[in-house]
XYZ file of C-alpha atoms in Angstrom:
593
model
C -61.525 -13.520 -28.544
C -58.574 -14.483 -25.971
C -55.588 -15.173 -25.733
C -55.230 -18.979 -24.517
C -53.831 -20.138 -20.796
C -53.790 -23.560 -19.761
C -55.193 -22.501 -15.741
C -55.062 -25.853 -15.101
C -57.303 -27.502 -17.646
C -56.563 -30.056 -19.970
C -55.203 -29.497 -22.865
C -58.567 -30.693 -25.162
C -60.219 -27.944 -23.613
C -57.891 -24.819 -24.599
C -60.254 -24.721 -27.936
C -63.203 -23.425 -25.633
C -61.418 -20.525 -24.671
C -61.765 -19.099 -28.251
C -65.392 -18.925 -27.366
C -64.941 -15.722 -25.291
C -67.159 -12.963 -25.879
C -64.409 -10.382 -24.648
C -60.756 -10.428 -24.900
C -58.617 -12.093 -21.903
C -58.132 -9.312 -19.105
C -54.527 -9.466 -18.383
C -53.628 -7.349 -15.058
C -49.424 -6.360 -14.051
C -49.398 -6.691 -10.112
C -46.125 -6.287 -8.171
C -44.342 -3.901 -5.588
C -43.231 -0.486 -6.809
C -40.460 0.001 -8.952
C -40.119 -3.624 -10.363
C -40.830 -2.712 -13.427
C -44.431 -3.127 -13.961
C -44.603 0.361 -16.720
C -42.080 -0.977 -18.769
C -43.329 -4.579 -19.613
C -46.801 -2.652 -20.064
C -45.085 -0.800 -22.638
C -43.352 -3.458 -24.248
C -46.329 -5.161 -25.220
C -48.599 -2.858 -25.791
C -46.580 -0.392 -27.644
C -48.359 3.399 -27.938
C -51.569 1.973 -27.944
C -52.441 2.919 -24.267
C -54.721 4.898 -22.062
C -54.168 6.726 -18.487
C -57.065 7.598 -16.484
C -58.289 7.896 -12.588
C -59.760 4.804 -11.515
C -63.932 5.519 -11.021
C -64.449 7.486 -7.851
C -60.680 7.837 -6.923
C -57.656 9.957 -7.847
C -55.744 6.113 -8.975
C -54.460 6.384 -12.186
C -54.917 3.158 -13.988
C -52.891 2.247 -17.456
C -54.779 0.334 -19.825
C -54.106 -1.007 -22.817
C -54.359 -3.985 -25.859
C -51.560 -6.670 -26.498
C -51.297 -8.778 -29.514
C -49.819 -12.436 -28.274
C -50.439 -14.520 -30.741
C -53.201 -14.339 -32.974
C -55.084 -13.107 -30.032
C -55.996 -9.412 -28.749
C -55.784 -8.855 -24.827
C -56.330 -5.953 -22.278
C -54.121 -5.123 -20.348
C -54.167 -3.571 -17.166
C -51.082 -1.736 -15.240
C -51.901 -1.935 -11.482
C -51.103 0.489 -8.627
C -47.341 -1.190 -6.999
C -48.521 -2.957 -3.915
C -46.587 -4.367 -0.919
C -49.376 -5.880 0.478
C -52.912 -7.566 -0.323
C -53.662 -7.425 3.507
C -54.411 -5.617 6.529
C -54.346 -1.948 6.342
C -53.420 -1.085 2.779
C -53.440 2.121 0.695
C -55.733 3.606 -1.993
C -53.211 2.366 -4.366
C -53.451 -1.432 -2.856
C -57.350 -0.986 -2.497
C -57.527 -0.094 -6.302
C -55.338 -3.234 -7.016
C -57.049 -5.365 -5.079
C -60.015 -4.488 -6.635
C -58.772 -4.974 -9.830
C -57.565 -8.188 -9.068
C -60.450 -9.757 -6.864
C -63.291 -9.063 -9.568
C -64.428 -9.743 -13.078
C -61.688 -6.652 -14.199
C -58.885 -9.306 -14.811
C -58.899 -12.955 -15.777
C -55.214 -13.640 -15.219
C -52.420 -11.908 -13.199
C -48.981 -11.168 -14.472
C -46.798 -10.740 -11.028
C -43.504 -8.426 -11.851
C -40.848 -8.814 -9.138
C -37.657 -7.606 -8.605
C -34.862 -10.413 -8.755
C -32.876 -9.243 -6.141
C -35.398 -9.140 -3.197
C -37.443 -12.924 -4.270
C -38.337 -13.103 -0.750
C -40.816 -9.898 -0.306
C -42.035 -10.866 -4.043
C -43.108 -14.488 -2.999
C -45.293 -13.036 -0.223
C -47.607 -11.168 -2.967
C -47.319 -14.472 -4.943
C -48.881 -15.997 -1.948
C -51.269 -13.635 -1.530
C -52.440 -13.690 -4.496
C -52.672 -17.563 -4.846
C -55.859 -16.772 -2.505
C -57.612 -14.877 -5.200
C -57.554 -18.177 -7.006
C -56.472 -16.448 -10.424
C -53.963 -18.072 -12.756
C -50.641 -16.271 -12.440
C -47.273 -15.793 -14.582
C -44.104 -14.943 -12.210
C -41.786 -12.530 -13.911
C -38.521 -12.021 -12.400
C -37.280 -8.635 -13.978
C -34.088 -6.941 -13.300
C -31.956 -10.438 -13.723
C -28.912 -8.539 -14.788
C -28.629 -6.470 -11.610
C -28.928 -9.229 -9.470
C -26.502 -11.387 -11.532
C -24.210 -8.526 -11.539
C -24.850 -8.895 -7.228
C -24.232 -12.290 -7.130
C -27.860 -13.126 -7.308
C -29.166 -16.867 -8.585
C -32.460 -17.863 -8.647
C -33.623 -21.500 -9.923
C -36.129 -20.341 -12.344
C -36.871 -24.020 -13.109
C -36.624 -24.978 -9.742
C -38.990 -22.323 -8.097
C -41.383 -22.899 -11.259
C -41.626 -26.504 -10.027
C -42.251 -25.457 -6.411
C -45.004 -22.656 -6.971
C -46.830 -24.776 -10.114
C -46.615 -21.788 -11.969
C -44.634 -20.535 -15.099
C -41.706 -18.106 -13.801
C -40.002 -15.726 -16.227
C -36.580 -14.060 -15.949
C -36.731 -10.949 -17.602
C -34.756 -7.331 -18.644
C -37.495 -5.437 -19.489
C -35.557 -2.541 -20.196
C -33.643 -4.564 -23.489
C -36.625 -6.521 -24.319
C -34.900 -9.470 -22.954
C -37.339 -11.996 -22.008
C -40.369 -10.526 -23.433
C -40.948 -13.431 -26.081
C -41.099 -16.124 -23.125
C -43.747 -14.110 -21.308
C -45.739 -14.227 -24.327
C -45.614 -17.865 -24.231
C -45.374 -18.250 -20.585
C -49.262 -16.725 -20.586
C -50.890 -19.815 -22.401
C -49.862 -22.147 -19.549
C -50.644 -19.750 -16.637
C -52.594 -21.384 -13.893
C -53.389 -20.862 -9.811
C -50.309 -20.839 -7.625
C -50.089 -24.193 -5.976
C -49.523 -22.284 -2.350
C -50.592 -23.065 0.853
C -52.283 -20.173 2.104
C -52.857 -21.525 5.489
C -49.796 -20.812 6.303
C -48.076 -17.133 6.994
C -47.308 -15.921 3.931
C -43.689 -14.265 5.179
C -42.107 -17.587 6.699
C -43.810 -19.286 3.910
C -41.858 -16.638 1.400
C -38.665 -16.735 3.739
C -38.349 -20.926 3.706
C -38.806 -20.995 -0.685
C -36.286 -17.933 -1.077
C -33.632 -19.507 0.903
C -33.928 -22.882 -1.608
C -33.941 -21.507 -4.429
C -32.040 -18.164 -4.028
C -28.114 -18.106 -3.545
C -25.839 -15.269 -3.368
C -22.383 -14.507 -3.948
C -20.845 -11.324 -3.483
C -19.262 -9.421 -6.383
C -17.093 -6.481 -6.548
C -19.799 -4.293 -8.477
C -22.289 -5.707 -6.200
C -20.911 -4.496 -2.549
C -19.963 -1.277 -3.965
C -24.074 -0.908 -4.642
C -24.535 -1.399 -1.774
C -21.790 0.454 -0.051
C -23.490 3.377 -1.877
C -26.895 2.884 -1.030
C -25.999 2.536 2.558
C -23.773 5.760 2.301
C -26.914 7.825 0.961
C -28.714 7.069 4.031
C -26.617 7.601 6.810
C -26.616 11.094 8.551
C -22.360 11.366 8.318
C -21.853 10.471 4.503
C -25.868 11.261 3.127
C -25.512 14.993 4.096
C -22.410 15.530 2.142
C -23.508 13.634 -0.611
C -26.781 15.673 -0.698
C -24.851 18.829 -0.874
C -22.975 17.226 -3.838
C -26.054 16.522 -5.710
C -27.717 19.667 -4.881
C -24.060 21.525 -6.019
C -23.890 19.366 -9.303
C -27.682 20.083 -10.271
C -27.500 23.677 -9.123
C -24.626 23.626 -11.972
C -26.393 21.614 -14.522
C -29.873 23.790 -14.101
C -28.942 27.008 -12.916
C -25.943 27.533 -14.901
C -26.017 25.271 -18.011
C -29.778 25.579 -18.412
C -30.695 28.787 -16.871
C -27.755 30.826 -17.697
C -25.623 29.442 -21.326
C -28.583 27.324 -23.127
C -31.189 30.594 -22.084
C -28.589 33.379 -23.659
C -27.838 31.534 -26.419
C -31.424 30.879 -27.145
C -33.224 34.386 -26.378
C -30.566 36.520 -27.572
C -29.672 34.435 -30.496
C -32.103 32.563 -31.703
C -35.030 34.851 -30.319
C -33.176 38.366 -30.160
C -31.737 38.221 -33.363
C -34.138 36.023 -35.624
C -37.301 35.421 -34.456
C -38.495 38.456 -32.813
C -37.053 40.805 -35.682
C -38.873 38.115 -38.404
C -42.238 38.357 -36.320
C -41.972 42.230 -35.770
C -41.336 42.763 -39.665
C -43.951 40.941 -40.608
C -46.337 42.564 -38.230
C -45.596 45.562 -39.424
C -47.833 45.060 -42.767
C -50.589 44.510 -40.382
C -53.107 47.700 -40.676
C -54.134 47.906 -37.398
C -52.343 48.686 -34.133
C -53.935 46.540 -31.308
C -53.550 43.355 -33.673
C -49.881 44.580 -33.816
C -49.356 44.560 -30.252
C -51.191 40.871 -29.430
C -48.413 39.382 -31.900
C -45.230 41.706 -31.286
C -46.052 43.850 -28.684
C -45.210 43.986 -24.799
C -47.953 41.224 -24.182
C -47.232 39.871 -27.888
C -47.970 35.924 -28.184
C -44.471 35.742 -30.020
C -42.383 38.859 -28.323
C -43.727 37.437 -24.523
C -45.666 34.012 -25.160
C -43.137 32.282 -26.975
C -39.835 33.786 -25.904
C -41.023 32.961 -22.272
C -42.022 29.465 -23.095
C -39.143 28.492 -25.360
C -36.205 30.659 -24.412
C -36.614 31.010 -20.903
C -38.422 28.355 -19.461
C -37.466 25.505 -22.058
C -34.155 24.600 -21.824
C -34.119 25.375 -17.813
C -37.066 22.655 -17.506
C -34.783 20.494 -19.997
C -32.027 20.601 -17.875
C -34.330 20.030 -14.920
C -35.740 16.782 -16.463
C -32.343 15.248 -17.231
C -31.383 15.760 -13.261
C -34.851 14.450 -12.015
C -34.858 11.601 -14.306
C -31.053 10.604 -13.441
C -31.511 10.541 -9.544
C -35.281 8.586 -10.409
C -33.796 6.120 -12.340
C -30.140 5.728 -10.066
C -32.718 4.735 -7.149
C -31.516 7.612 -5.142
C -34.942 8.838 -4.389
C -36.416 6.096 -2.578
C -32.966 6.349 -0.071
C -33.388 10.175 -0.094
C -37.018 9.315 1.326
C -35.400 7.481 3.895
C -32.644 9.763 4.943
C -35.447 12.336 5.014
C -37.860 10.434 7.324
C -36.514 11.611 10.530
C -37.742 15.361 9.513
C -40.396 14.625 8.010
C -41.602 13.035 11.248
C -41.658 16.186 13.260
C -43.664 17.897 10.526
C -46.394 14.958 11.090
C -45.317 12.895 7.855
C -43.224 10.237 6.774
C -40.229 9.847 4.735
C -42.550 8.783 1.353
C -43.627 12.513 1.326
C -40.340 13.296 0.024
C -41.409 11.882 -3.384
C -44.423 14.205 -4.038
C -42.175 17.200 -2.533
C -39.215 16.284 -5.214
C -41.845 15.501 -8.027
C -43.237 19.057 -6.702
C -39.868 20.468 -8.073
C -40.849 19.503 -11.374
C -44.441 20.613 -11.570
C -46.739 21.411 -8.062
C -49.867 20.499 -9.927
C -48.875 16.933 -11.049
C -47.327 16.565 -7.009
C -50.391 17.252 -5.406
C -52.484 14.817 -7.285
C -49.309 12.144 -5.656
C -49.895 13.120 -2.530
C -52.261 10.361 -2.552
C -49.315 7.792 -1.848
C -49.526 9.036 1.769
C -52.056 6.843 3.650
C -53.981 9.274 6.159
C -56.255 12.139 5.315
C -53.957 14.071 7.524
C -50.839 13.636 5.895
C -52.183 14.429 2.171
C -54.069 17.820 3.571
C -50.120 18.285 5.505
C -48.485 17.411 2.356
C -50.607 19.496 -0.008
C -50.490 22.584 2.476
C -46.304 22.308 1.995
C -46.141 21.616 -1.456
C -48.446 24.959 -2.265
C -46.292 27.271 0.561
C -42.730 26.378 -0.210
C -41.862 24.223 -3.174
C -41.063 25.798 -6.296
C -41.534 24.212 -9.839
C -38.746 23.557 -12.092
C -38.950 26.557 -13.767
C -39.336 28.771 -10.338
C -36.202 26.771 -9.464
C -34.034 26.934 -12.322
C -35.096 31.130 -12.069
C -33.811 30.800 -8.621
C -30.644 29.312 -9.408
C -29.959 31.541 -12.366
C -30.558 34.660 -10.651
C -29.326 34.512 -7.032
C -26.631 32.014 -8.110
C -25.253 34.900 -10.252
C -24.915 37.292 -7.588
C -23.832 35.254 -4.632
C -23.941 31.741 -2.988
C -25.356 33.876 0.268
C -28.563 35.469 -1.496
C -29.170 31.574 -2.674
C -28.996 30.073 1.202
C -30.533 33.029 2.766
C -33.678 32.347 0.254
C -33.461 28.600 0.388
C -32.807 28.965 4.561
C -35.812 31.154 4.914
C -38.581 28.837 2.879
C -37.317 25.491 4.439
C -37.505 27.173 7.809
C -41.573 28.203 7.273
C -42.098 24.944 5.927
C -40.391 23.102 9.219
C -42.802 25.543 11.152
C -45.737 25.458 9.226
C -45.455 21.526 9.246
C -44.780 21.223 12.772
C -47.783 23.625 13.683
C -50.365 21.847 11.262
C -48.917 18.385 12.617
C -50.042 19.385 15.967
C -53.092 21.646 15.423
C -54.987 19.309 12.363
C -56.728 16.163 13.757
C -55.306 12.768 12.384
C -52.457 10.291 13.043
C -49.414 9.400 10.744
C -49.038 6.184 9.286
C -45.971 3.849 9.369
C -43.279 4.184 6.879
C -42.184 1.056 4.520
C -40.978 2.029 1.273
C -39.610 -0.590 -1.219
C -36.084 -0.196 -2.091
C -34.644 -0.353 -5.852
C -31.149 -1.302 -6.405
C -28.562 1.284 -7.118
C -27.648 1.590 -10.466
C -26.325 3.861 -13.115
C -29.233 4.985 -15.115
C -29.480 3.797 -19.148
C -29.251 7.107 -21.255
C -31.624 5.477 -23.810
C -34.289 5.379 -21.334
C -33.546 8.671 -19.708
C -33.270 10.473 -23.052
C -36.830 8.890 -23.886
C -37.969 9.760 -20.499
C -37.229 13.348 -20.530
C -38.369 13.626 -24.195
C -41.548 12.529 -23.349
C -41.512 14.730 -20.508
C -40.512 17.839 -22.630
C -43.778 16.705 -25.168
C -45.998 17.310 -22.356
C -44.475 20.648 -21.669
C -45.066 21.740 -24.910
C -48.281 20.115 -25.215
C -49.704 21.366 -21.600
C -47.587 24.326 -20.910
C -46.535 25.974 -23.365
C -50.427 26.485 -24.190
C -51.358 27.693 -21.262
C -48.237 29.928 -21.568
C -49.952 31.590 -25.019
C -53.508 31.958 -23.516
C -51.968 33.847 -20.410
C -50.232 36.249 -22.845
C -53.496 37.001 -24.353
C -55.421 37.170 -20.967
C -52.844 39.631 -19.995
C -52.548 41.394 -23.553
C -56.795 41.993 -22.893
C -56.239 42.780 -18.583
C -53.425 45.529 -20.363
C -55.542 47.033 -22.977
C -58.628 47.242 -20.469
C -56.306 49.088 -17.999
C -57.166 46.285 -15.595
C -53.022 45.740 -14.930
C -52.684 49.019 -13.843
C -55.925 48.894 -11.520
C -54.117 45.683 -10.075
C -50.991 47.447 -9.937
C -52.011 50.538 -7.965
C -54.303 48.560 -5.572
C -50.817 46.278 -4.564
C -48.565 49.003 -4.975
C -48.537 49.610 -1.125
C -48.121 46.221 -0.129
C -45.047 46.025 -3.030
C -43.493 48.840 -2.816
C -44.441 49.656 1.048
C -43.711 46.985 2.394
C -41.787 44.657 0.343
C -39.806 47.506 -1.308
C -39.446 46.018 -4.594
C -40.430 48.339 -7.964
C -44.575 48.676 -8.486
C -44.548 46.758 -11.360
C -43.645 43.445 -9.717
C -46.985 43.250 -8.981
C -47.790 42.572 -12.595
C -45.133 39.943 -12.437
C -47.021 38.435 -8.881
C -50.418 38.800 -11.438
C -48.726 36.235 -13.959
C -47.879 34.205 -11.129
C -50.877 33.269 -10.129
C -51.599 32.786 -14.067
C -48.611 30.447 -13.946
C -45.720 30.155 -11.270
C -43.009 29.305 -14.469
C -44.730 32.768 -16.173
C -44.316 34.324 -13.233
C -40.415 33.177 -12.715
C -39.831 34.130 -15.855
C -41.014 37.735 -15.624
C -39.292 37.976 -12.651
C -35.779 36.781 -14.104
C -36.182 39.410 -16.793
C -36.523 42.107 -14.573
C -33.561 41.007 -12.864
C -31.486 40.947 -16.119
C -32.684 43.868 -17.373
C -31.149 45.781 -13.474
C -34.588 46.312 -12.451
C -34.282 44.618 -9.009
C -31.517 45.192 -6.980
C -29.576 41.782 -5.450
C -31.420 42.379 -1.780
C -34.866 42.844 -3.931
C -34.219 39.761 -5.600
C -34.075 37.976 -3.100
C -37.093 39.415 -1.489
C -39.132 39.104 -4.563
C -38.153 35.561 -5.253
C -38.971 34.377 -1.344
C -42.309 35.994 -2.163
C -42.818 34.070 -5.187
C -41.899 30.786 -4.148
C -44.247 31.123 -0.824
C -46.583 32.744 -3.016
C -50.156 31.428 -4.273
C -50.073 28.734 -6.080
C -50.556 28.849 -10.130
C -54.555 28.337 -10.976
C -53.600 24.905 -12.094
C -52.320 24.281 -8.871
C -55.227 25.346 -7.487
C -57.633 23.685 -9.179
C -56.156 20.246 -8.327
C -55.967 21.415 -4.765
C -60.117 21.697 -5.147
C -60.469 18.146 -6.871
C -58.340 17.164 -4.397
C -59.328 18.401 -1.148
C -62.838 20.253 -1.812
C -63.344 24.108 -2.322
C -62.729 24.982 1.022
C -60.178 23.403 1.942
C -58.354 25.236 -1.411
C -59.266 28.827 -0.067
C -58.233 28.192 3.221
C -54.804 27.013 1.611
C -54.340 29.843 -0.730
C -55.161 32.735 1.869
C -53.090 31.444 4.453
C -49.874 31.169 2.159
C -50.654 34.434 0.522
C -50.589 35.635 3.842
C -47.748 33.723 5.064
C -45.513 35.128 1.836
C -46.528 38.898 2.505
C -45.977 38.521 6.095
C -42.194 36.869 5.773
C -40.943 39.412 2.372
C -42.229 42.264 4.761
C -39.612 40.958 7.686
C -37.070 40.192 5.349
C -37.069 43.728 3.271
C -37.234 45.411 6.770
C -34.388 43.218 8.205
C -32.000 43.815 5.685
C -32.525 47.368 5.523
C -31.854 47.721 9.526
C -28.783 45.252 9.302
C -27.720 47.000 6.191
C -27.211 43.915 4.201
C -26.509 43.814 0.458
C -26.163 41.131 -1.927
């Protein structure tokens, strides 16, 4: 069954829609960040699926939508700025999607405040000859910017149903419903260019009218961007973050967590109760130095937790204010000279939350060359959240300069690496056009449910993985293999990057997991077994270190096999090489920290 649309029948023959053998495919097409994810929500509820699209790396949402008495699929389509020319995977996918038997009708989210770039899709898609719903989503930013469309009017003028909508409240949600049984083919001409086409309808039925809150939005978006105000701004939000994660997260919430709630209840609990236990090696893989609750846990929820929290809260805030798209921007000047564009930023800030999940991005970028450029950076320099937060809590306890020197040295062998590869690997760069969302101060409802969902996958994916590396190194311990792995680094760590042997263990877990690895790392640091000028060392090593085996493996699925060793011996060779100059260099300038 299906739910019924008019498509430009007569109304005696709705009834014959009931006749379907399948349920009406409903696909969500518009730009990025218009709100496409959130109307798929709203009517679908929980009841959804993500998975790659067949032979891609796409991720495609589908899901089912009561309206009416009737069940639908839905479909939530890659954002798209354009159905021609030379288009993206993303676009391809969507095109797809939208050409063939996969969708019956076409729900078109646009943003309110930019009609004009929204009514070119419109008319591109009035050439797939599909009956389409216009939703105009955001209407309360662009009525707070002086903003008016004529719903009614542009309704009239396209010969299609047009929605205004807040998806974020709901608002509106009830008229799509409706708005989908009288959905029919854009009445566009399509012989004509589809941006003057666009440009004419926008300025009839759009006006503007400038409001206080409005030019301050966009006082503030331009500020972001420009060179003289964007660089002091990003030193505010790096300072402010750097204070939320490193000292909030990494230093109060970890302290009062793993010497409170760990250190004094937990740990004591679990080690009492292993006691009864008759036999010694079962002890020691629940309580012992590779215990699943002494290590596993206390690593997972002390230490990493709340600094990945914190982390969350920060990414999700600067996602949802629309700074990163303008960061992207600001950023596209350097990225240039590294043989990318300024969209790479968003894979390389999404790489601060979790490498893995920001390689499998990099896909945004258009040319083979700039995902293989893209991937090669994000596994060299970028730390996770919880290698960043470990960063911040250590070397922003001993001094601001240990914290620059590290941060200096990895952005400098990532500006050298990516202007080497730019030059050496064969490829061109593709032109940058990003969409712009308005500025505006996030809703804490949907951040709150954004980072809690967020925080669910960390505990669902990570904190797993964080259990089964405990055992793997509880069984490497009791075989003796850590100490074999130990003595075979040990003149490599303590030759030549003078830091104690048994940070090679902690380089072991690393490679197990970069946040296990950070967090052995900030213990030894607490407990005084690295000195401020081995800290630093040790951390520069780790963050241009191998990537986790998670990593990894998306770098193979990614980018083949070969590709994937070629990556992870030239930045294990790259991270020796530079923690051998620094530990060298400070010693001869006699620098301390």
């Amino acid at each position: 069954m299906s739910c019924p649309y008019a498509a430009g029948r007569e109304p005696e023959e709705q009834p014959l829609l009931k006749l379907r053998a399948r349920p009406l495919r409903i696909a969500l097409v518009g730009n990025p960040n218009v709100g496409k994810s959130v109307v798929f929500g709203r009517l679908t509820g929980r009841y959804a699926t993500v998975s790659n699209y067949p032979g891609t790396t796409v991720a495609v949402t589908r899901g089912r939508a009561l309206v009416g008495a009737e069940v639908c699929d839905v479909i939530d389509t890659p954002g798209v700025n354009t159905f021609e020319g030379a288009i993206s995977e993303d676009e391809h996918i969507t095109r797809v999607i939208v050409a063939n038997g996969q969708s019956d009708l076409i729900v078109q989210l646009a943003d309110a405040r930019n009609l004009r770039r929204a009514l070119v899709i419109t008319s591109q898609l009035a050439a797939f000859q599909k009956p389409v719903v216009l939703v105009l989503n955001m209407m309360d930013e662009a009525r707070s910017r002086g903003v008016h469309v004529n719903a009614a009017g542009l309704a009239r003028e396209l010969g299609i149903p047009v929605v205004e909508m807040v998806a974020t409240e709901g608002r509106g949600l009830p008229e799509l419903r409706a708005a989908l049984s009288a959905a029919t083919v854009p009445a566009v001409d399509t012989t004509q260019p589809a941006t003057r086409w666009a440009h004419e309808t926008t300025q009839r039925f759009r006006s503007i009218r400038r409001r206080s809150l409005g030019r301050f939005q966009e006082w503030i978006g331009r500020a972001v961007r420009e060179p003289a105000t964007g660089l002091p701004l990003l030193a505010l939000v790096l300072y402010v973050s750097y204070l939320f994660v490193g000292v909030l997260g990494a230093q109060t919430l970890v302290g009062l967590i793993e010497d409170g709630l760990f250190g004094g209840l937990i740990n004591p609990w679990a080690t009492s109760l292993a006691s009864h236990l008759p036999w010694a090696p079962v002890r020691d893989f629940f309580v012992g130095e590779y215990g699943l609750v002494t290590m596993g846990l206390t690593y997972a929820l002390a230490i990493v937790l709340p600094v990945v929290t914190t982390f969350f809260l920060v990414f999700g805030f600067l996602e949802d204010s629309g700074y990163l798209p303008r960061l992207a921007i600001f950023s596209d000047r350097l990225f240039r000279a590294m043989g990318l564009n300024g969209k790479a930023v968003l894979p390389m800030v999404l790489g601060l939350g979790c490498d893995t999940m920001a390689t499998m991005t990099t896909r945004i970028l258009h040319t083979p060359k700039e995902r293989l450029i893209a991937v090669l950076l994000l596994a060299l320099g970028v730390p996770c959240s919880a290698q960043l937060a470990t960063i911040m809590g250590i070397l922003g306890g001993i001094s601001f300069a240990a914290l620059a020197t590290l941060f200096g040295v990895v952005l400098t062998q990532m500006l050298v690496v990516g202007f080497l590869a730019a030059r050496v690997l064969p490829g061109d760069r593709s032109e940058f056009a990003l969409e712009l969302p308005p500025m505006r101060l996030p809703q804490w409802r949907n951040l709150l449910t954004k980072t809690v969902l967020r925080i669910r996958w960390y505990l669902g994916e990570a904190v797993p993985l964080f259990l089964i590396g405990t055992a793997l190194l509880f069984a490497l311990d009791r075989v003796g293999a850590l100490v074999v792995f130990a003595r075979t680094a040990e003149p490599v760590v303590s030759g030549w990057l003078g830091l104690p042997a048994t940070a090679a263990d902690v380089f072991v877990m690393g490679f197990l997991r970069r946040d296990y690895g950070a967090a052995g790392l900030f213990e030894m640091a607490r407990s005084g077994a690295l000195t401020g000028v081995q800290s630093v060392v040790a951390l520069t090593v780790m963050t241009l270190f191998v990537p986790c085996i998670a990593n990894l493996l998306m770098i193979v699925k990614e980018r083949g096999a070969r590709t994937a060793l070629w990556i992870l011996g030239f930045v294990t060779a790259i991270a020796v090489l530079t923690g051998t100059v620094l530990n060298h260099a400070f010693r001869i300038l006699g620098v301390t920290f």
